[in-house]
Short mmCIF file of C-alpha atoms in Angstrom, two decimals:
data_model
loop_
_atom_site.label_atom_id
_atom_site.label_comp_id
_atom_site.label_asym_id
_atom_site.label_seq_id
_atom_site.Cartn_x
_atom_site.Cartn_y
_atom_site.Cartn_z
CA MET A 1 40.17 122.05 73.39
CA LYS A 2 39.90 118.76 75.27
CA SER A 3 39.76 116.84 71.99
CA VAL A 4 43.00 118.49 70.86
CA GLN A 5 44.68 117.55 74.14
CA ILE A 6 43.48 113.98 73.75
CA VAL A 7 44.94 113.85 70.23
CA PHE A 8 48.32 115.09 71.51
CA VAL A 9 48.29 112.58 74.36
CA LEU A 10 47.48 109.73 71.99
CA PHE A 11 50.22 110.89 69.63
CA PHE A 12 52.92 110.92 72.28
CA VAL A 13 51.74 107.61 73.69
CA SER A 14 51.91 106.05 70.23
CA VAL A 15 55.43 107.48 69.68
CA ALA A 16 56.61 106.11 73.05
CA SER A 17 55.01 102.77 72.29
CA PHE A 18 56.75 102.67 68.91
CA ALA A 19 60.11 103.45 70.54
CA GLN A 20 59.65 100.61 73.00
CA GLU A 21 58.43 98.20 70.32
CA LYS A 22 61.35 98.93 67.99
CA LYS A 23 63.29 95.78 67.28
CA TRP A 24 66.84 96.24 66.11
CA THR A 25 68.21 94.35 63.13
CA LEU A 26 71.79 93.08 63.07
CA LYS A 27 72.74 95.75 60.55
CA GLU A 28 71.27 98.51 62.71
CA CYS A 29 73.10 97.19 65.77
CA ILE A 30 76.47 97.06 64.03
CA ASN A 31 76.09 100.51 62.47
CA HIS A 32 74.97 102.01 65.77
CA ALA A 33 77.87 100.41 67.65
CA ILE A 34 80.40 101.70 65.12
CA LYS A 35 79.06 105.23 65.54
CA ASN A 36 78.77 105.22 69.34
CA ASN A 37 81.23 102.73 70.80
CA ILE A 38 83.81 104.36 73.11
CA SER A 39 86.75 102.29 71.85
CA ILE A 40 85.99 103.30 68.27
CA LYS A 41 85.76 106.96 69.29
CA GLN A 42 89.19 106.64 70.90
CA SER A 43 90.59 105.19 67.67
CA GLU A 44 89.05 108.09 65.76
CA LEU A 45 90.86 110.49 68.11
CA ASP A 46 94.11 108.62 67.42
CA LEU A 47 93.50 109.16 63.71
CA GLN A 48 93.01 112.88 64.32
CA THR A 49 96.30 112.96 66.25
CA THR A 50 98.20 111.44 63.32
CA ALA A 51 96.62 114.02 61.00
CA ILE A 52 97.95 116.76 63.28
CA SER A 53 101.39 115.12 63.21
CA LYS A 54 101.30 115.35 59.42
CA LYS A 55 100.69 119.09 59.69
CA ASP A 56 103.75 119.28 61.94
CA ALA A 57 105.79 117.50 59.25
CA ILE A 58 104.55 119.90 56.57
CA GLY A 59 105.38 122.82 58.84
CA ASN A 60 109.04 121.74 58.89
CA PHE A 61 109.33 122.82 55.23
CA LEU A 62 108.05 126.33 55.98
CA PRO A 63 110.19 129.19 57.27
CA SER A 64 109.94 130.26 60.88
CA LEU A 65 109.12 133.91 61.45
CA ASN A 66 109.36 135.57 64.86
CA ALA A 67 108.94 139.16 65.98
CA SER A 68 110.06 140.64 69.27
CA GLY A 69 110.08 144.01 70.93
CA SER A 70 111.08 145.59 74.19
CA HIS A 71 110.70 148.88 76.02
CA SER A 72 112.83 149.72 79.07
CA TRP A 73 113.21 152.50 81.58
CA ASN A 74 116.59 153.48 83.03
CA ILE A 75 116.22 155.47 86.27
CA GLY A 76 119.02 156.89 88.40
CA LEU A 77 122.73 157.14 87.71
CA ASN A 78 123.21 156.09 84.11
CA GLN A 79 125.56 157.02 81.31
CA ASN A 80 124.22 159.66 79.00
CA ILE A 81 124.56 158.17 75.56
CA THR A 82 124.98 161.69 74.19
CA THR A 83 127.68 163.16 76.44
CA GLY A 84 129.10 159.93 77.79
CA LEU A 85 128.84 161.31 81.33
CA LEU A 86 127.17 159.59 84.31
CA GLU A 87 124.02 161.48 85.19
CA ASN A 88 120.95 161.02 87.33
CA GLN A 89 118.27 160.81 84.69
CA THR A 90 115.34 158.76 83.45
CA THR A 91 115.58 157.46 79.91
CA GLN A 92 113.42 155.13 77.82
CA PHE A 93 114.67 152.79 75.17
CA THR A 94 112.57 150.89 72.58
CA SER A 95 113.77 148.14 70.26
CA ALA A 96 112.06 145.88 67.70
CA ASN A 97 113.34 142.79 65.91
CA LEU A 98 112.08 140.48 63.17
CA ASN A 99 113.82 137.18 62.44
CA ALA A 100 113.19 134.51 59.80
CA ASN A 101 114.83 131.13 59.34
CA VAL A 102 114.29 128.34 56.80
CA ASP A 103 115.90 124.93 56.34
CA ILE A 104 117.40 124.45 52.89
CA PHE A 105 118.82 120.98 53.47
CA LYS A 106 118.54 118.85 56.59
CA GLY A 107 119.68 115.41 55.58
CA LEU A 108 116.27 114.65 54.04
CA GLN A 109 114.89 114.39 57.57
CA ASN A 110 111.96 116.69 56.83
CA VAL A 111 111.06 114.67 53.73
CA ASN A 112 111.21 111.41 55.63
CA GLN A 113 109.22 112.89 58.53
CA LEU A 114 106.43 113.74 56.10
CA ARG A 115 106.52 110.26 54.58
CA LYS A 116 106.42 108.74 58.06
CA ALA A 117 103.44 110.95 58.97
CA ASN A 118 101.57 109.70 55.88
CA LEU A 119 102.32 106.10 56.87
CA SER A 120 101.16 106.79 60.42
CA ILE A 121 97.84 108.05 59.09
CA ILE A 122 97.44 104.85 57.08
CA ALA A 123 98.31 102.74 60.13
CA SER A 124 95.79 104.65 62.26
CA GLN A 125 93.11 104.16 59.60
CA TYR A 126 93.82 100.43 59.61
CA GLN A 127 93.69 100.45 63.41
CA LEU A 128 90.30 102.15 63.30
CA THR A 129 89.08 99.60 60.77
CA LYS A 130 90.37 96.78 62.98
CA MET A 131 88.51 98.23 65.96
CA GLN A 132 85.30 98.49 63.91
CA GLU A 133 85.69 94.87 62.78
CA ASP A 134 86.22 93.66 66.34
CA ILE A 135 83.17 95.58 67.55
CA ALA A 136 81.11 94.19 64.67
CA LEU A 137 82.09 90.63 65.62
CA ASN A 138 81.26 91.26 69.26
CA VAL A 139 77.90 92.75 68.30
CA ALA A 140 77.12 89.80 66.02
CA ASN A 141 77.98 87.36 68.80
CA ALA A 142 75.86 89.24 71.34
CA TYR A 143 73.01 89.49 68.80
CA LEU A 144 73.06 85.73 68.18
CA GLN A 145 73.18 85.11 71.92
CA ILE A 146 69.92 87.04 72.30
CA LEU A 147 68.30 85.03 69.51
CA PHE A 148 69.50 81.80 71.14
CA ASN A 149 68.12 82.81 74.53
CA LYS A 150 64.82 83.80 72.92
CA GLU A 151 64.40 80.42 71.26
CA ASN A 152 65.55 78.63 74.39
CA LEU A 153 62.94 80.52 76.43
CA LYS A 154 60.33 79.63 73.83
CA VAL A 155 61.30 75.94 74.07
CA GLN A 156 61.11 76.01 77.87
CA LYS A 157 57.67 77.62 77.78
CA GLU A 158 56.41 75.11 75.25
CA GLN A 159 57.77 72.29 77.35
CA ASN A 160 56.12 73.77 80.43
CA LEU A 161 52.85 73.83 78.53
CA LEU A 162 53.29 70.14 77.68
CA ASP A 163 54.13 69.41 81.33
CA THR A 164 50.93 71.17 82.38
CA LYS A 165 48.89 69.08 79.95
CA GLN A 166 50.65 65.95 81.15
CA TYR A 167 49.85 66.91 84.74
CA GLU A 168 46.19 67.27 83.84
CA ARG A 169 46.32 63.92 82.03
CA THR A 170 47.97 62.29 85.05
CA VAL A 171 45.23 63.63 87.31
CA GLU A 172 42.72 61.87 85.08
CA LEU A 173 44.75 58.66 85.16
CA VAL A 174 45.07 58.80 88.96
CA ASP A 175 41.34 59.39 89.33
CA ALA A 176 40.71 56.44 87.03
CA GLY A 177 43.08 54.29 89.07
CA ASN A 178 45.40 53.59 86.12
CA VAL A 179 48.50 55.04 87.80
CA PRO A 180 49.45 55.46 91.46
CA LYS A 181 48.99 58.81 93.18
CA GLY A 182 52.73 59.08 93.72
CA ASP A 183 53.15 59.63 89.98
CA LEU A 184 51.16 62.83 90.36
CA LEU A 185 53.72 64.14 92.84
CA ASP A 186 56.54 63.37 90.42
CA ILE A 187 54.74 65.23 87.64
CA GLN A 188 54.26 68.19 89.98
CA ALA A 189 58.01 68.23 90.66
CA THR A 190 58.68 68.09 86.91
CA LEU A 191 56.29 70.99 86.41
CA ALA A 192 58.06 73.03 89.11
CA SER A 193 61.46 72.26 87.53
CA GLY A 194 60.13 73.47 84.19
CA LYS A 195 59.06 76.78 85.73
CA GLN A 196 62.49 77.11 87.27
CA ARG A 197 64.09 76.60 83.86
CA ILE A 198 61.83 79.33 82.47
CA ILE A 199 63.08 81.75 85.14
CA VAL A 200 66.70 80.89 84.32
CA ALA A 201 66.03 81.34 80.60
CA GLU A 202 64.35 84.71 81.20
CA ASN A 203 67.32 85.91 83.25
CA ALA A 204 69.75 84.75 80.58
CA LEU A 205 67.77 86.64 77.94
CA LEU A 206 67.75 89.81 80.03
CA LEU A 207 71.50 89.61 80.64
CA SER A 208 72.21 89.04 76.94
CA LYS A 209 70.13 92.11 76.09
CA LEU A 210 72.09 94.08 78.68
CA SER A 211 75.37 92.94 77.13
CA LEU A 212 74.38 94.06 73.64
CA ALA A 213 72.82 97.30 74.89
CA GLN A 214 76.10 98.20 76.57
CA LEU A 215 77.98 97.60 73.33
CA LEU A 216 75.53 99.95 71.61
CA GLN A 217 75.66 102.53 74.44
CA ILE A 218 71.90 102.19 75.02
CA GLN A 219 70.72 102.92 78.57
CA ASP A 220 67.16 101.54 78.46
CA PHE A 221 68.20 97.91 78.05
CA GLN A 222 64.99 96.56 79.61
CA ASN A 223 62.96 97.81 76.63
CA PHE A 224 65.71 96.95 74.16
CA ASP A 225 64.98 94.07 71.79
CA VAL A 226 66.20 92.64 68.52
CA SER A 227 64.30 91.41 65.51
CA ASP A 228 63.49 87.70 65.56
CA GLU A 229 63.23 87.68 61.78
CA ASP A 230 66.76 88.97 61.12
CA MET A 231 68.32 85.55 61.44
CA PRO A 232 71.73 85.13 59.75
CA THR A 233 71.54 82.30 57.25
CA MET A 234 73.30 78.98 57.67
CA LEU A 235 73.36 78.50 53.91
CA SER A 236 76.99 79.20 53.18
CA THR A 237 79.47 77.75 50.70
CA ILE A 238 82.50 78.79 52.73
CA LEU A 239 83.28 75.20 53.74
CA SER A 240 83.59 74.32 50.05
CA GLU A 241 86.79 76.37 50.06
CA THR A 242 90.01 74.74 51.17
CA PRO A 243 91.77 75.97 54.32
CA GLU A 244 94.70 77.08 52.17
CA ALA A 245 92.41 79.22 50.00
CA VAL A 246 90.87 80.88 53.04
CA ILE A 247 94.33 81.54 54.54
CA ALA A 248 95.57 83.09 51.28
CA LYS A 249 92.48 85.29 51.09
CA ALA A 250 92.88 86.31 54.73
CA LYS A 251 96.48 87.38 54.15
CA GLU A 252 95.25 89.66 51.39
CA ASN A 253 92.40 91.21 53.35
CA ARG A 254 93.05 91.02 57.08
CA THR A 255 93.49 94.42 58.67
CA GLU A 256 95.89 93.27 61.40
CA LEU A 257 98.40 92.21 58.73
CA LYS A 258 98.03 95.55 56.99
CA ILE A 259 98.73 97.26 60.32
CA ALA A 260 101.92 95.19 60.71
CA GLN A 261 103.01 96.11 57.18
CA ALA A 262 102.39 99.81 57.84
CA ASN A 263 104.36 99.63 61.10
CA LEU A 264 107.22 97.97 59.20
CA ALA A 265 107.27 100.83 56.68
CA ILE A 266 107.23 103.36 59.54
CA ALA A 267 110.23 101.63 61.15
CA GLU A 268 112.14 101.87 57.86
CA LYS A 269 111.44 105.60 57.71
CA ASP A 270 112.68 105.98 61.28
CA ILE A 271 116.05 104.59 60.15
CA SER A 272 116.20 107.10 57.28
CA ILE A 273 115.36 109.93 59.67
CA ALA A 274 118.06 108.83 62.13
CA LYS A 275 120.67 108.51 59.36
CA GLY A 276 119.84 112.02 58.16
CA ALA A 277 121.61 113.39 61.23
CA TYR A 278 124.95 112.19 59.74
CA LEU A 279 124.61 114.71 56.89
CA PRO A 280 125.35 118.44 56.99
CA SER A 281 122.45 120.84 57.33
CA LEU A 282 122.11 124.17 55.55
CA SER A 283 119.71 126.92 56.55
CA ALA A 284 119.11 130.53 55.57
CA PHE A 285 118.34 133.34 57.97
CA TYR A 286 117.19 136.95 57.81
CA GLY A 287 116.98 139.54 60.56
CA PHE A 288 115.63 143.08 60.83
CA ASN A 289 116.07 145.36 63.85
CA THR A 290 115.56 148.97 64.83
CA ARG A 291 115.58 151.04 68.00
CA ALA A 292 114.59 154.40 69.45
CA SER A 293 115.38 156.42 72.61
CA ASN A 294 113.95 159.49 74.31
CA SER A 295 117.41 160.69 75.42
CA ASN A 296 118.73 164.05 74.25
CA GLY A 297 120.84 163.97 71.11
CA PHE A 298 124.24 165.54 70.33
CA ASP A 299 125.01 167.69 67.27
CA ILE A 300 127.60 170.25 66.01
CA VAL A 301 126.23 173.65 65.09
CA ASN A 302 128.66 176.28 63.75
CA GLY A 303 131.54 174.28 65.13
CA ASN A 304 130.06 174.10 68.61
CA PRO A 305 128.60 171.03 70.28
CA VAL A 306 124.89 171.38 70.92
CA ILE A 307 122.55 169.11 72.92
CA THR A 308 119.37 168.55 70.97
CA SER A 309 115.96 167.22 71.90
CA PRO A 310 115.08 163.60 71.05
CA LYS A 311 113.98 163.02 67.46
CA PRO A 312 110.46 161.71 66.79
CA ILE A 313 110.29 158.00 67.53
CA PHE A 314 109.33 156.93 64.01
CA ASP A 315 112.17 158.98 62.57
CA GLN A 316 114.52 157.16 64.92
CA PHE A 317 113.09 153.81 63.85
CA ASP A 318 113.76 154.75 60.23
CA THR A 319 117.27 156.05 60.94
CA ASN A 320 118.37 153.17 63.20
CA LYS A 321 117.01 150.27 61.19
CA GLY A 322 119.32 147.46 60.17
CA GLN A 323 119.20 144.10 58.42
CA ASN A 324 121.24 140.94 58.42
CA PHE A 325 120.94 137.78 56.34
CA GLY A 326 123.01 134.84 55.30
CA LEU A 327 123.49 131.10 55.26
CA SER A 328 124.31 128.76 58.14
CA LEU A 329 126.08 125.45 57.55
CA ASN A 330 126.28 122.82 60.26
CA ILE A 331 128.55 119.80 59.76
CA PRO A 332 128.27 117.05 62.40
CA ILE A 333 131.71 115.71 63.35
CA PHE A 334 131.35 114.07 66.75
CA ASN A 335 128.35 114.08 69.06
CA GLY A 336 129.09 111.41 71.63
CA PHE A 337 127.76 108.53 69.46
CA ALA A 338 124.24 110.02 69.74
CA VAL A 339 123.46 109.70 66.02
CA ARG A 340 125.02 106.24 65.78
CA ASN A 341 123.01 105.04 68.78
CA ASN A 342 119.78 106.49 67.35
CA VAL A 343 120.38 104.63 64.10
CA ALA A 344 121.13 101.42 66.01
CA ARG A 345 117.91 101.78 68.04
CA SER A 346 115.93 102.35 64.85
CA LYS A 347 117.42 99.21 63.31
CA VAL A 348 116.44 97.20 66.39
CA ALA A 349 112.90 98.62 66.10
CA LEU A 350 112.86 97.57 62.44
CA GLU A 351 113.78 94.00 63.35
CA ARG A 352 111.00 94.00 65.95
CA SER A 353 108.54 95.15 63.28
CA LYS A 354 109.71 92.38 60.94
CA LEU A 355 109.22 89.81 63.67
CA ALA A 356 105.78 91.26 64.50
CA LYS A 357 104.77 90.99 60.85
CA SER A 358 105.98 87.39 60.65
CA GLN A 359 104.16 86.57 63.88
CA GLN A 360 100.99 88.17 62.54
CA GLU A 361 101.17 85.99 59.44
CA LEU A 362 101.56 82.90 61.62
CA ASP A 363 98.65 84.05 63.82
CA ILE A 364 96.43 84.49 60.77
CA GLU A 365 97.31 81.00 59.53
CA ARG A 366 96.59 79.49 62.94
CA ASN A 367 93.39 81.49 63.50
CA VAL A 368 92.00 80.73 60.06
CA PHE A 369 92.82 77.04 60.27
CA THR A 370 91.28 76.91 63.75
CA ALA A 371 88.18 78.78 62.54
CA TYR A 372 87.86 76.41 59.56
CA THR A 373 88.15 73.34 61.79
CA ASP A 374 85.73 74.78 64.37
CA THR A 375 83.18 75.62 61.67
CA LYS A 376 83.35 72.14 60.22
CA ALA A 377 83.02 70.60 63.68
CA ALA A 378 80.13 72.94 64.53
CA LYS A 379 78.29 71.85 61.39
CA GLU A 380 78.74 68.18 62.24
CA SER A 381 77.67 68.82 65.84
CA TYR A 382 74.53 70.61 64.66
CA GLU A 383 73.63 67.79 62.26
CA ALA A 384 74.21 65.20 65.01
CA ALA A 385 72.11 67.25 67.45
CA LEU A 386 69.23 67.26 64.96
CA GLN A 387 69.37 63.48 64.69
CA ILE A 388 69.52 63.11 68.47
CA GLU A 389 66.56 65.47 68.90
CA LYS A 390 64.50 63.48 66.43
CA ALA A 391 65.35 60.21 68.18
CA ARG A 392 64.65 61.69 71.62
CA GLU A 393 61.30 63.00 70.44
CA LEU A 394 60.26 59.57 69.16
CA ALA A 395 61.54 57.98 72.39
CA MET A 396 59.55 60.43 74.51
CA GLN A 397 56.38 59.81 72.50
CA TYR A 398 56.90 56.07 72.87
CA ALA A 399 57.47 56.52 76.64
CA LYS A 400 54.34 58.63 76.92
CA ASP A 401 52.23 55.98 75.24
CA ARG A 402 53.68 53.26 77.48
CA TYR A 403 53.20 55.39 80.60
CA GLU A 404 49.57 56.10 79.88
CA ILE A 405 48.78 52.38 79.60
CA GLY A 406 50.74 51.59 82.75
CA MET A 407 53.71 49.86 81.12
CA MET A 408 56.28 52.46 82.31
CA ASN A 409 56.79 54.17 85.63
CA VAL A 410 56.82 57.92 85.99
CA PHE A 411 60.56 58.09 86.74
CA ASP A 412 61.51 56.54 83.40
CA TYR A 413 58.98 58.72 81.65
CA ASN A 414 60.45 61.89 83.23
CA GLN A 415 63.92 60.75 82.25
CA SER A 416 62.81 60.41 78.64
CA GLN A 417 61.14 63.79 78.73
CA THR A 418 64.23 65.46 80.26
CA ALA A 419 66.45 63.88 77.60
CA PHE A 420 64.20 65.36 74.89
CA VAL A 421 64.34 68.83 76.47
CA ASN A 422 68.12 68.61 76.69
CA ALA A 423 68.26 67.51 73.06
CA GLN A 424 66.21 70.55 72.03
CA SER A 425 68.55 72.86 73.96
CA GLU A 426 71.57 71.21 72.36
CA VAL A 427 70.10 71.78 68.90
CA LEU A 428 69.72 75.47 69.66
CA ARG A 429 73.21 75.74 71.09
CA THR A 430 74.89 73.98 68.17
CA LYS A 431 72.76 75.92 65.67
CA TYR A 432 73.85 79.35 66.87
CA ASP A 433 77.41 78.20 67.44
CA TYR A 434 77.49 77.02 63.82
CA ILE A 435 76.06 80.32 62.57
CA PHE A 436 78.67 82.33 64.45
CA ARG A 437 81.49 80.06 63.26
CA ILE A 438 80.32 80.59 59.69
CA LYS A 439 80.39 84.34 60.16
CA ILE A 440 83.91 84.25 61.55
CA LEU A 441 85.20 82.09 58.70
CA GLU A 442 83.46 84.25 56.08
CA PHE A 443 84.93 87.28 57.79
CA TYR A 444 88.45 85.89 57.36
CA PHE A 445 87.61 85.15 53.73
CA GLY A 446 86.76 88.82 53.17
CA ILE A 447 82.96 88.58 53.31
CA PRO A 448 81.62 91.44 55.50
CA LEU A 449 79.29 90.75 58.39
CA ILE A 450 76.64 92.96 56.80
CA GLU A 451 76.22 94.20 53.27
CA LYS A 452 77.08 97.88 52.99
CA GLN A 453 74.76 100.17 51.12
#
């Protein structure tokens, strides 16, 4: 029994350990965010609302059917419906009605309402797609920030290890009398500064994990981690395209422009709906009613008036039933300029939609051109940072050799070492900035952030 319990304990421990050791890939992060992000869920609810509005538009083509009924008691002095005399009596009266109405022609408003509802669904779908794209970009940026902070922390730790070795080497040089003892104090300060940079790098890594975990709606951010091996590639041919080609491709694919086009089509339908109120409307109606009472009846028997007992209620319903049906034509003549003003407002809304679409095209041109320029500049900055790092590394090695033979003081040596550390950090910064710029430019060109299965 104990062995079985041990097996179960080991199983659950291994499962918990696996959960904590799970490292998320970029694809997993984006897919998880799209499924769980609150903003995306709100956009999905907006899409459901537009689907309900379409059902409303379809319902306008269907007839309306309503049933009603009433039952009343008359107590006290009331007119006897049989004799016509006022009497103190209690009577009951039951009535039932059924009414139907259907629009035959309504200025094509119902048709245009349905077309508008379909366009609204398309616009909501585009809006949902836009929200998913924005979340994907934010996730990719947060993901790359974690990778940057990881590598930066690794660089700081490696540098701290070198500082520790240099401290040990300086101790040997001080003991041998090759360098003054004051140099040892400077190396100790450098070592302390390196540890401080490690603390800052660790905090930055933790905060970047928190940021991404919040995007993914993950509570246990302290055990959250991403895969170090899922590094987006810098090998891209996007810069071989001209800015004009990228802009043209973006105008074909960008969701925000499709949203503007859908809103423009909706505004045109609003004008058609408003103009429909100028036209006559024709509807058909049908009504059925019946009634029953428990009052005494009146009849003539052998030439003499006779008061009779109430007939059975269902017999009364059958006897008193009636129907009415017909057509109703409504011709608008003057309505206080209401229709004219609605049409004018719809035309103003259409002009706003046209301006919004034009502005969106200008924004895409500006954003794409800016992204292209930023990507090109990021590439050049990264290449320059690599050259600077290489030069700083050689300069630091040269300074180290000179310091160890007493031809350089510790201050100049620390300056050279600090310049090399800064060069390493700049390489990391420009590297991840370049990767993210590539992703943005490819995104405008229609290349998805992740390949869909």
